PDB file of C-alpha atoms in Angstrom:
ATOM      1  CA  MET A   1      63.039 278.388  58.473  1.00 42.00           C
ATOM      2  CA  SER A   2      65.649 280.730  59.569  1.00 42.00           C
ATOM      3  CA  LYS A   3      68.525 282.120  57.432  1.00 41.00           C
ATOM      4  CA  GLN A   4      71.080 280.636  59.914  1.00 41.00           C
ATOM      5  CA  SER A   5      70.113 277.037  59.074  1.00 42.00           C
ATOM      6  CA  VAL A   6      70.404 277.701  55.351  1.00 41.00           C
ATOM      7  CA  HIS A   7      74.005 278.976  55.988  1.00 40.00           C
ATOM      8  CA  GLY A   8      74.758 275.995  58.217  1.00 40.00           C
ATOM      9  CA  THR A   9      75.909 278.012  61.041  1.00 40.00           C
ATOM     10  CA  THR A  10      74.880 277.183  64.639  1.00 40.00           C
ATOM     11  CA  GLU A  11      71.455 278.621  65.339  1.00 40.00           C
ATOM     12  CA  GLN A  12      70.597 281.402  67.778  1.00 40.00           C
ATOM     13  CA  HIS A  13      66.939 282.201  68.596  1.00 39.00           C
ATOM     14  CA  GLY A  14      66.667 282.962  64.867  1.00 45.00           C
ATOM     15  CA  GLY A  15      63.533 281.379  63.306  1.00 51.00           C
ATOM     16  CA  HIS A  16      62.111 279.118  65.906  1.00 56.00           C
ATOM     17  CA  GLY A  17      60.614 281.585  68.363  1.00 66.00           C
ATOM     18  CA  SER A  18      61.794 282.658  71.646  1.00 82.00           C
ATOM     19  CA  LEU A  19      60.833 281.799  75.301  1.00 82.00           C
ATOM     20  CA  LYS A  20      58.678 284.999  75.395  1.00 81.00           C
ATOM     21  CA  SER A  21      56.689 284.014  72.259  1.00 82.00           C
ATOM     22  CA  TYR A  22      56.135 280.590  73.557  1.00 84.00           C
ATOM     23  CA  VAL A  23      54.941 281.706  77.001  1.00 87.00           C
ATOM     24  CA  ILE A  24      52.619 284.291  75.328  1.00 86.00           C
ATOM     25  CA  GLY A  25      51.202 281.703  73.054  1.00 84.00           C
ATOM     26  CA  PHE A  26      50.735 279.232  75.987  1.00 87.00           C
ATOM     27  CA  VAL A  27      48.899 281.742  78.068  1.00 89.00           C
ATOM     28  CA  LEU A  28      46.663 282.735  75.122  1.00 87.00           C
ATOM     29  CA  SER A  29      45.830 279.131  74.444  1.00 85.00           C
ATOM     30  CA  LEU A  30      44.832 278.695  78.128  1.00 87.00           C
ATOM     31  CA  VAL A  31      42.824 281.764  78.094  1.00 87.00           C
ATOM     32  CA  LEU A  32      40.989 280.600  74.833  1.00 85.00           C
ATOM     33  CA  THR A  33      40.247 277.275  76.551  1.00 86.00           C
ATOM     34  CA  ILE A  34      38.934 278.783  79.672  1.00 87.00           C
ATOM     35  CA  ILE A  35      36.559 281.151  78.081  1.00 86.00           C
ATOM     36  CA  PRO A  36      34.406 278.428  76.245  1.00 85.00           C
ATOM     37  CA  ILE A  37      34.600 276.297  79.598  1.00 85.00           C
ATOM     38  CA  LEU A  38      33.094 279.306  81.659  1.00 83.00           C
ATOM     39  CA  ALA A  39      30.581 280.049  78.925  1.00 82.00           C
ATOM     40  CA  LEU A  40      29.359 276.499  79.129  1.00 81.00           C
ATOM     41  CA  GLU A  41      29.490 275.949  82.874  1.00 78.00           C
ATOM     42  CA  ASN A  42      27.901 279.344  83.765  1.00 81.00           C
ATOM     43  CA  GLY A  43      25.367 279.235  80.967  1.00 76.00           C
ATOM     44  CA  TRP A  44      26.389 282.738  79.505  1.00 78.00           C
ATOM     45  CA  LEU A  45      23.797 284.104  77.043  1.00 80.00           C
ATOM     46  CA  ASP A  46      21.491 281.369  75.492  1.00 80.00           C
ATOM     47  CA  SER A  47      22.649 278.093  74.099  1.00 76.00           C
ATOM     48  CA  ASP A  48      22.427 279.307  70.412  1.00 79.00           C
ATOM     49  CA  LYS A  49      24.579 282.387  71.014  1.00 81.00           C
ATOM     50  CA  ARG A  50      26.980 280.474  73.067  1.00 83.00           C
ATOM     51  CA  LEU A  51      27.899 278.614  69.923  1.00 82.00           C
ATOM     52  CA  ILE A  52      29.512 281.660  68.468  1.00 85.00           C
ATOM     53  CA  ILE A  53      31.790 282.046  71.679  1.00 85.00           C
ATOM     54  CA  TYR A  54      32.980 278.433  71.194  1.00 85.00           C
ATOM     55  CA  LEU A  55      33.693 278.796  67.570  1.00 87.00           C
ATOM     56  CA  VAL A  56      35.415 282.201  67.773  1.00 87.00           C
ATOM     57  CA  ALA A  57      37.511 280.779  70.645  1.00 85.00           C
ATOM     58  CA  ALA A  58      38.381 277.786  68.672  1.00 87.00           C
ATOM     59  CA  LEU A  59      39.401 279.761  65.661  1.00 88.00           C
ATOM     60  CA  PHE A  60      41.676 282.100  67.652  1.00 89.00           C
ATOM     61  CA  GLN A  61      43.117 278.990  69.375  1.00 86.00           C
ATOM     62  CA  PHE A  62      43.912 277.634  65.970  1.00 87.00           C
ATOM     63  CA  ILE A  63      45.710 281.027  64.916  1.00 88.00           C
ATOM     64  CA  VAL A  64      47.583 281.061  68.126  1.00 86.00           C
ATOM     65  CA  GLN A  65      48.848 277.512  67.588  1.00 84.00           C
ATOM     66  CA  LEU A  66      49.826 278.385  64.015  1.00 83.00           C
ATOM     67  CA  PHE A  67      51.750 281.571  64.671  1.00 82.00           C
ATOM     68  CA  PHE A  68      53.182 281.012  68.139  1.00 80.00           C
ATOM     69  CA  PHE A  69      53.943 277.292  68.156  1.00 79.00           C
ATOM     70  CA  MET A  70      54.094 276.169  64.459  1.00 80.00           C
ATOM     71  CA  HIS A  71      55.868 279.431  63.483  1.00 76.00           C
ATOM     72  CA  LEU A  72      53.834 279.883  60.277  1.00 76.00           C
ATOM     73  CA  LYS A  73      54.751 283.757  60.056  1.00 71.00           C
ATOM     74  CA  GLU A  74      58.667 283.005  60.202  1.00 72.00           C
ATOM     75  CA  GLU A  75      58.641 281.129  56.949  1.00 70.00           C
ATOM     76  CA  ASP A  76      60.988 282.435  54.240  1.00 70.00           C
ATOM     77  CA  LYS A  77      59.745 284.125  51.146  1.00 65.00           C
ATOM     78  CA  PRO A  78      58.266 281.464  48.878  1.00 71.00           C
ATOM     79  CA  ARG A  79      55.509 280.623  51.414  1.00 80.00           C
ATOM     80  CA  TYR A  80      54.964 277.010  50.433  1.00 82.00           C
ATOM     81  CA  ASN A  81      53.825 275.879  53.810  1.00 82.00           C
ATOM     82  CA  LEU A  82      51.285 278.796  53.867  1.00 85.00           C
ATOM     83  CA  MET A  83      50.013 277.920  50.442  1.00 85.00           C
ATOM     84  CA  SER A  84      49.533 274.179  51.231  1.00 86.00           C
ATOM     85  CA  LEU A  85      47.879 275.075  54.420  1.00 87.00           C
ATOM     86  CA  LEU A  86      45.438 277.284  52.485  1.00 89.00           C
ATOM     87  CA  LEU A  87      44.788 274.480  49.974  1.00 90.00           C
ATOM     88  CA  GLY A  88      44.312 272.095  52.949  1.00 88.00           C
ATOM     89  CA  LEU A  89      41.790 274.548  54.590  1.00 90.00           C
ATOM     90  CA  PHE A  90      39.961 274.985  51.265  1.00 91.00           C
ATOM     91  CA  ILE A  91      39.437 271.116  50.932  1.00 92.00           C
ATOM     92  CA  VAL A  92      38.370 270.965  54.673  1.00 90.00           C
ATOM     93  CA  PHE A  93      35.681 273.589  54.130  1.00 91.00           C
ATOM     94  CA  LEU A  94      34.601 271.874  50.881  1.00 91.00           C
ATOM     95  CA  ILE A  95      34.383 268.461  52.740  1.00 91.00           C
ATOM     96  CA  VAL A  96      32.689 269.716  55.995  1.00 89.00           C
ATOM     97  CA  ILE A  97      30.367 272.465  54.741  1.00 89.00           C
ATOM     98  CA  GLY A  98      29.659 270.392  51.514  1.00 88.00           C
ATOM     99  CA  SER A  99      28.639 267.501  53.860  1.00 87.00           C
ATOM    100  CA  ILE A 100      26.342 269.332  56.072  1.00 86.00           C
ATOM    101  CA  TRP A 101      24.752 271.097  53.202  1.00 86.00           C
ATOM    102  CA  ILE A 102      24.040 267.962  51.259  1.00 84.00           C
ATOM    103  CA  MET A 103      22.749 266.280  54.292  1.00 82.00           C
ATOM    104  CA  MET A 104      20.499 269.069  55.214  1.00 79.00           C
ATOM    105  CA  TYR A 105      18.773 269.291  51.873  1.00 79.00           C
ATOM    106  CA  ASN A 106      18.849 265.649  51.019  1.00 71.00           C
ATOM    107  CA  MET A 107      15.147 265.308  50.546  1.00 64.00           C
ATOM    108  CA  VAL A 108      15.278 261.664  49.356  1.00 65.00           C
ATOM    109  CA  ALA A 109      16.956 260.396  52.561  1.00 58.00           C
ATOM    110  CA  LEU A 110      14.500 262.611  54.739  1.00 54.00           C
TER     111      LEU A 110
ATOM    112  CA  MET B   3      79.200 281.174  38.103  1.00 42.00           C
ATOM    113  CA  ALA B   4      80.082 282.011  41.547  1.00 44.00           C
ATOM    114  CA  ASN B   5      78.203 285.029  41.425  1.00 44.00           C
ATOM    115  CA  VAL B   6      75.056 283.085  40.292  1.00 45.00           C
ATOM    116  CA  ASN B   7      75.429 280.605  43.017  1.00 44.00           C
ATOM    117  CA  ALA B   8      75.905 283.351  45.580  1.00 44.00           C
ATOM    118  CA  GLY B   9      72.711 285.057  44.168  1.00 44.00           C
ATOM    119  CA  HIS B  10      70.722 281.696  44.471  1.00 45.00           C
ATOM    120  CA  HIS B  11      72.035 280.949  47.896  1.00 47.00           C
ATOM    121  CA  ASP B  12      69.494 282.917  49.814  1.00 51.00           C
ATOM    122  CA  HIS B  13      66.444 281.404  48.257  1.00 51.00           C
ATOM    123  CA  HIS B  14      67.828 277.856  47.848  1.00 53.00           C
ATOM    124  CA  PRO B  15      66.395 275.602  50.497  1.00 55.00           C
ATOM    125  CA  ASP B  16      68.716 272.989  51.930  1.00 71.00           C
ATOM    126  CA  GLN B  17      67.829 269.298  52.115  1.00 77.00           C
ATOM    127  CA  GLU B  18      66.773 269.420  55.844  1.00 75.00           C
ATOM    128  CA  GLU B  19      64.406 272.363  55.059  1.00 77.00           C
ATOM    129  CA  LEU B  20      62.777 270.391  52.136  1.00 82.00           C
ATOM    130  CA  ARG B  21      62.203 267.466  54.375  1.00 84.00           C
ATOM    131  CA  THR B  22      60.417 269.605  56.840  1.00 82.00           C
ATOM    132  CA  PHE B  23      58.204 271.028  54.046  1.00 85.00           C
ATOM    133  CA  ALA B  24      57.483 267.392  52.976  1.00 87.00           C
ATOM    134  CA  PHE B  25      56.358 266.686  56.382  1.00 89.00           C
ATOM    135  CA  TRP B  26      54.158 269.757  56.191  1.00 87.00           C
ATOM    136  CA  ILE B  27      52.570 268.296  53.114  1.00 90.00           C
ATOM    137  CA  TYR B  28      51.957 265.095  54.966  1.00 92.00           C
ATOM    138  CA  LEU B  29      50.274 267.130  57.794  1.00 89.00           C
ATOM    139  CA  MET B  30      47.893 268.491  55.109  1.00 91.00           C
ATOM    140  CA  THR B  31      46.805 265.176  54.099  1.00 92.00           C
ATOM    141  CA  ASP B  32      46.206 264.325  57.827  1.00 92.00           C
ATOM    142  CA  VAL B  33      44.114 267.503  57.797  1.00 92.00           C
ATOM    143  CA  ILE B  34      41.894 266.015  54.977  1.00 92.00           C
ATOM    144  CA  LEU B  35      41.620 262.727  56.809  1.00 93.00           C
ATOM    145  CA  PHE B  36      40.264 264.612  60.025  1.00 93.00           C
ATOM    146  CA  ALA B  37      37.996 266.919  58.019  1.00 92.00           C
ATOM    147  CA  THR B  38      36.364 263.804  56.584  1.00 93.00           C
ATOM    148  CA  LEU B  39      35.856 262.328  60.058  1.00 93.00           C
ATOM    149  CA  PHE B  40      34.718 265.548  61.400  1.00 92.00           C
ATOM    150  CA  ALA B  41      32.158 265.889  58.589  1.00 91.00           C
ATOM    151  CA  THR B  42      30.920 262.403  59.295  1.00 92.00           C
ATOM    152  CA  TYR B  43      30.688 263.233  63.018  1.00 92.00           C
ATOM    153  CA  ILE B  44      28.796 266.375  62.405  1.00 90.00           C
ATOM    154  CA  VAL B  45      26.365 264.739  59.997  1.00 88.00           C
ATOM    155  CA  LEU B  46      25.754 261.742  62.297  1.00 87.00           C
ATOM    156  CA  GLN B  47      25.741 263.216  65.733  1.00 86.00           C
ATOM    157  CA  GLY B  48      22.054 263.310  66.016  1.00 82.00           C
ATOM    158  CA  SER B  49      21.534 259.627  64.996  1.00 81.00           C
ATOM    159  CA  THR B  50      21.577 258.109  68.478  1.00 82.00           C
ATOM    160  CA  ASP B  51      19.007 255.455  67.543  1.00 78.00           C
ATOM    161  CA  GLY B  52      17.415 255.661  70.925  1.00 79.00           C
ATOM    162  CA  GLY B  53      20.804 255.030  72.654  1.00 77.00           C
ATOM    163  CA  PRO B  54      22.653 257.521  74.885  1.00 81.00           C
ATOM    164  CA  GLY B  55      23.578 260.835  73.362  1.00 80.00           C
ATOM    165  CA  PRO B  56      26.462 263.258  74.088  1.00 80.00           C
ATOM    166  CA  LYS B  57      24.681 264.973  77.166  1.00 80.00           C
ATOM    167  CA  GLU B  58      24.350 261.516  79.044  1.00 81.00           C
ATOM    168  CA  LEU B  59      27.734 260.159  78.092  1.00 82.00           C
ATOM    169  CA  PHE B  60      30.289 262.976  78.326  1.00 82.00           C
ATOM    170  CA  GLN B  61      32.037 263.675  81.702  1.00 83.00           C
ATOM    171  CA  MET B  62      33.311 267.079  81.062  1.00 84.00           C
ATOM    172  CA  ASN B  63      35.749 267.429  84.045  1.00 85.00           C
ATOM    173  CA  GLY B  64      37.945 264.581  82.594  1.00 87.00           C
ATOM    174  CA  ILE B  65      37.714 266.289  79.214  1.00 89.00           C
ATOM    175  CA  TYR B  66      38.745 269.674  80.747  1.00 90.00           C
ATOM    176  CA  ALA B  67      41.633 267.931  82.383  1.00 92.00           C
ATOM    177  CA  SER B  68      42.793 266.204  79.249  1.00 92.00           C
ATOM    178  CA  THR B  69      42.516 269.393  77.213  1.00 92.00           C
ATOM    179  CA  PHE B  70      44.833 271.345  79.645  1.00 92.00           C
ATOM    180  CA  ILE B  71      47.237 268.443  79.746  1.00 94.00           C
ATOM    181  CA  LEU B  72      47.458 268.492  75.927  1.00 92.00           C
ATOM    182  CA  LEU B  73      47.785 272.125  75.652  1.00 91.00           C
ATOM    183  CA  THR B  74      50.672 272.094  78.242  1.00 93.00           C
ATOM    184  CA  SER B  75      52.358 269.321  76.281  1.00 93.00           C
ATOM    185  CA  SER B  76      52.265 271.459  73.223  1.00 90.00           C
ATOM    186  CA  PHE B  77      54.081 274.052  75.340  1.00 90.00           C
ATOM    187  CA  THR B  78      56.750 271.725  76.741  1.00 93.00           C
ATOM    188  CA  SER B  79      57.545 270.489  73.237  1.00 91.00           C
ATOM    189  CA  GLY B  80      58.146 274.001  72.269  1.00 89.00           C
ATOM    190  CA  LEU B  81      60.529 274.336  75.335  1.00 89.00           C
ATOM    191  CA  ALA B  82      62.315 271.315  73.949  1.00 90.00           C
ATOM    192  CA  ILE B  83      63.030 273.269  70.627  1.00 88.00           C
ATOM    193  CA  LEU B  84      64.331 276.237  72.641  1.00 88.00           C
ATOM    194  CA  ALA B  85      66.638 274.026  74.640  1.00 88.00           C
ATOM    195  CA  MET B  86      67.751 272.358  71.351  1.00 87.00           C
ATOM    196  CA  ASN B  87      68.524 275.652  69.779  1.00 86.00           C
ATOM    197  CA  LYS B  88      70.650 276.680  72.873  1.00 85.00           C
ATOM    198  CA  GLY B  89      72.478 273.410  72.353  1.00 83.00           C
ATOM    199  CA  ASN B  90      71.358 272.015  75.759  1.00 85.00           C
ATOM    200  CA  ARG B  91      71.106 268.428  75.097  1.00 84.00           C
ATOM    201  CA  LEU B  92      70.015 267.324  78.644  1.00 87.00           C
ATOM    202  CA  ALA B  93      67.290 269.910  78.800  1.00 88.00           C
ATOM    203  CA  LEU B  94      66.058 268.935  75.316  1.00 89.00           C
ATOM    204  CA  MET B  95      65.671 265.313  76.433  1.00 90.00           C
ATOM    205  CA  ASN B  96      64.111 266.307  79.707  1.00 92.00           C
ATOM    206  CA  TRP B  97      61.505 268.458  77.956  1.00 93.00           C
ATOM    207  CA  LEU B  98      60.710 265.725  75.485  1.00 92.00           C
ATOM    208  CA  GLY B  99      60.411 263.388  78.424  1.00 93.00           C
ATOM    209  CA  VAL B 100      57.940 265.808  80.032  1.00 95.00           C
ATOM    210  CA  THR B 101      55.974 265.972  76.819  1.00 94.00           C
ATOM    211  CA  ILE B 102      55.856 262.280  76.488  1.00 95.00           C
ATOM    212  CA  PHE B 103      54.512 262.026  80.153  1.00 95.00           C
ATOM    213  CA  LEU B 104      51.822 264.468  79.376  1.00 94.00           C
ATOM    214  CA  GLY B 105      50.786 262.681  76.319  1.00 94.00           C
ATOM    215  CA  ALA B 106      50.634 259.422  78.195  1.00 95.00           C
ATOM    216  CA  SER B 107      48.506 261.150  80.762  1.00 95.00           C
ATOM    217  CA  PHE B 108      46.242 262.341  78.139  1.00 94.00           C
ATOM    218  CA  LEU B 109      45.977 258.902  76.615  1.00 94.00           C
ATOM    219  CA  PHE B 110      45.310 257.274  80.011  1.00 94.00           C
ATOM    220  CA  LEU B 111      42.379 259.733  80.617  1.00 93.00           C
ATOM    221  CA  GLU B 112      41.019 259.033  77.068  1.00 92.00           C
ATOM    222  CA  ILE B 113      41.125 255.236  77.506  1.00 94.00           C
ATOM    223  CA  ASN B 114      39.501 255.545  80.813  1.00 92.00           C
ATOM    224  CA  GLU B 115      36.771 257.566  79.311  1.00 91.00           C
ATOM    225  CA  PHE B 116      36.250 254.829  76.441  1.00 91.00           C
ATOM    226  CA  ILE B 117      36.224 252.061  79.008  1.00 92.00           C
ATOM    227  CA  HIS B 118      33.693 254.025  81.081  1.00 89.00           C
ATOM    228  CA  MET B 119      31.481 254.629  78.113  1.00 88.00           C
ATOM    229  CA  VAL B 120      31.508 250.970  76.959  1.00 89.00           C
ATOM    230  CA  SER B 121      30.768 249.852  80.553  1.00 88.00           C
ATOM    231  CA  GLU B 122      27.530 251.983  80.269  1.00 84.00           C
ATOM    232  CA  GLY B 123      26.519 250.180  77.048  1.00 83.00           C
ATOM    233  CA  ALA B 124      27.769 252.893  74.672  1.00 82.00           C
ATOM    234  CA  THR B 125      29.903 250.790  72.256  1.00 82.00           C
ATOM    235  CA  ILE B 126      30.954 251.598  68.737  1.00 86.00           C
ATOM    236  CA  GLY B 127      28.100 249.621  67.326  1.00 80.00           C
ATOM    237  CA  THR B 128      25.313 251.137  69.463  1.00 81.00           C
ATOM    238  CA  SER B 129      24.423 254.005  67.228  1.00 85.00           C
ATOM    239  CA  ALA B 130      25.778 255.853  64.104  1.00 85.00           C
ATOM    240  CA  PHE B 131      26.700 258.792  66.514  1.00 87.00           C
ATOM    241  CA  LEU B 132      28.835 256.541  68.579  1.00 89.00           C
ATOM    242  CA  THR B 133      30.395 254.986  65.427  1.00 91.00           C
ATOM    243  CA  ALA B 134      31.453 258.523  64.442  1.00 91.00           C
ATOM    244  CA  PHE B 135      32.455 259.476  67.818  1.00 92.00           C
ATOM    245  CA  TYR B 136      34.885 256.554  68.503  1.00 93.00           C
ATOM    246  CA  THR B 137      36.263 256.737  64.976  1.00 93.00           C
ATOM    247  CA  LEU B 138      37.142 260.516  65.170  1.00 94.00           C
ATOM    248  CA  VAL B 139      38.274 260.602  68.811  1.00 94.00           C
ATOM    249  CA  GLY B 140      40.048 257.236  68.312  1.00 93.00           C
ATOM    250  CA  THR B 141      41.900 258.314  65.270  1.00 94.00           C
ATOM    251  CA  HIS B 142      43.244 261.352  67.246  1.00 94.00           C
ATOM    252  CA  GLY B 143      44.186 258.876  70.093  1.00 93.00           C
ATOM    253  CA  LEU B 144      46.000 256.813  67.713  1.00 94.00           C
ATOM    254  CA  HIS B 145      48.000 259.717  66.440  1.00 94.00           C
ATOM    255  CA  VAL B 146      48.921 260.686  69.997  1.00 94.00           C
ATOM    256  CA  THR B 147      49.981 257.161  70.529  1.00 95.00           C
ATOM    257  CA  LEU B 148      52.244 257.052  67.461  1.00 94.00           C
ATOM    258  CA  GLY B 149      53.586 260.495  68.509  1.00 93.00           C
ATOM    259  CA  ILE B 150      54.678 259.200  71.928  1.00 95.00           C
ATOM    260  CA  GLY B 151      56.518 256.116  70.325  1.00 94.00           C
ATOM    261  CA  TRP B 152      58.098 258.390  67.762  1.00 94.00           C
ATOM    262  CA  MET B 153      59.262 260.755  70.461  1.00 93.00           C
ATOM    263  CA  ILE B 154      60.807 257.937  72.397  1.00 94.00           C
ATOM    264  CA  ILE B 155      62.812 256.832  69.312  1.00 94.00           C
ATOM    265  CA  VAL B 156      63.984 260.508  68.681  1.00 93.00           C
ATOM    266  CA  ILE B 157      65.189 260.787  72.340  1.00 92.00           C
ATOM    267  CA  MET B 158      67.106 257.611  71.872  1.00 91.00           C
ATOM    268  CA  GLN B 159      68.803 258.996  68.791  1.00 90.00           C
ATOM    269  CA  ILE B 160      69.673 262.313  70.562  1.00 90.00           C
ATOM    270  CA  ALA B 161      71.204 260.123  73.359  1.00 87.00           C
ATOM    271  CA  LYS B 162      73.211 258.333  70.762  1.00 86.00           C
ATOM    272  CA  HIS B 163      74.244 261.033  68.307  1.00 88.00           C
ATOM    273  CA  GLY B 164      73.740 264.222  70.185  1.00 82.00           C
ATOM    274  CA  ILE B 165      72.349 267.414  68.560  1.00 84.00           C
ATOM    275  CA  THR B 166      73.307 267.196  64.857  1.00 84.00           C
ATOM    276  CA  PRO B 167      71.603 268.709  61.786  1.00 82.00           C
ATOM    277  CA  VAL B 168      69.790 265.475  61.297  1.00 83.00           C
ATOM    278  CA  THR B 169      68.499 264.897  64.953  1.00 86.00           C
ATOM    279  CA  LYS B 170      67.590 268.664  64.973  1.00 87.00           C
ATOM    280  CA  ARG B 171      65.388 268.193  61.849  1.00 86.00           C
ATOM    281  CA  LYS B 172      63.628 265.133  63.534  1.00 88.00           C
ATOM    282  CA  VAL B 173      63.034 267.022  66.730  1.00 89.00           C
ATOM    283  CA  ASN B 174      61.605 269.983  64.769  1.00 88.00           C
ATOM    284  CA  ILE B 175      59.280 267.500  62.816  1.00 90.00           C
ATOM    285  CA  ILE B 176      58.085 265.703  65.875  1.00 92.00           C
ATOM    286  CA  SER B 177      57.432 268.973  67.623  1.00 90.00           C
ATOM    287  CA  LEU B 178      55.412 270.154  64.380  1.00 89.00           C
ATOM    288  CA  PHE B 179      53.480 266.857  64.645  1.00 93.00           C
ATOM    289  CA  TRP B 180      52.615 267.267  68.348  1.00 93.00           C
ATOM    290  CA  HIS B 181      51.414 270.860  67.840  1.00 90.00           C
ATOM    291  CA  PHE B 182      49.319 269.618  64.945  1.00 91.00           C
ATOM    292  CA  LEU B 183      47.659 266.902  67.245  1.00 92.00           C
ATOM    293  CA  ASP B 184      46.886 269.881  69.744  1.00 90.00           C
ATOM    294  CA  VAL B 185      45.213 271.829  66.733  1.00 90.00           C
ATOM    295  CA  VAL B 186      43.023 268.814  65.931  1.00 93.00           C
ATOM    296  CA  TRP B 187      42.076 268.349  69.619  1.00 93.00           C
ATOM    297  CA  ILE B 188      40.985 271.910  69.914  1.00 91.00           C
ATOM    298  CA  PHE B 189      38.238 271.113  67.212  1.00 92.00           C
ATOM    299  CA  VAL B 190      37.458 267.818  68.933  1.00 93.00           C
ATOM    300  CA  PHE B 191      37.070 269.569  72.204  1.00 91.00           C
ATOM    301  CA  THR B 192      34.838 272.292  70.656  1.00 89.00           C
ATOM    302  CA  ILE B 193      32.812 270.462  68.076  1.00 89.00           C
ATOM    303  CA  VAL B 194      32.340 267.040  69.955  1.00 90.00           C
ATOM    304  CA  TYR B 195      32.426 267.809  73.565  1.00 90.00           C
ATOM    305  CA  VAL B 196      31.485 271.431  74.266  1.00 85.00           C
ATOM    306  CA  MET B 197      28.930 271.713  71.515  1.00 84.00           C
ATOM    307  CA  GLY B 198      27.649 268.198  72.292  1.00 80.00           C
ATOM    308  CA  VAL B 199      26.735 269.031  75.842  1.00 79.00           C
ATOM    309  CA  ASN B 200      25.880 272.787  75.170  1.00 78.00           C
TER     310      ASN B 200
END
């Protein structure tokens, strides 16, 4: 959030990004979508190594969306949004990785 | 006393800012909801019970199209914010309208895909893979549907009240929600579709 809104004055380009940052974010997000599509359609590397391309592209896409569109970096000092996001991501990893791990080593079900 | 207030002022969030933070907290609960659905999908994706799998079912050209449509709609909702910050009410309403149109196009493609899959005999009850698939992708589609309805209401409020601190906060929040849907779709696209047909 920008300082302007705290002081109640009309907002300039302050905390919500500029046209430039939105365009850069949009172009990056398009590129990060085209890369996995090209990798899939043209069969780059072999199918196991391609997974790394997909996951890295998705991770960067996530970061681009957070910083260029959701303005995570422009938050004021007590970074509560960032902290809650980190807690959220921690729970995500716990659920997703935990589920995969437990289903892979669940000898009773197998 | 005046000094203390002035000192506090810089770090003291106003009500509108607190409401935006509260919405961010809601988004984190949605993150957990989707994490659970993704975990279910990843665990069940191989359990096709002799039915059709991802490679037979997914038509990637339609998925590519809907992915680019959703990415563009995320960008246009950002342009709506820029128009709002410049105080341009008409441009704000137009960009929100474009975002709604793109969101509706995305939904149209998704519903068509579901109809096509069901017509091929791949229903939600066919296999555990398809149950997890329809639940995950359908929950995202439901969020998009709600987002479109919500955006229409926000446009009506802007038409009535103009750009005020309250409508400003509402536009900021719906835009945050829309970017969030885009983030979730990136992972649906990667984990369900691209890795499914890899």
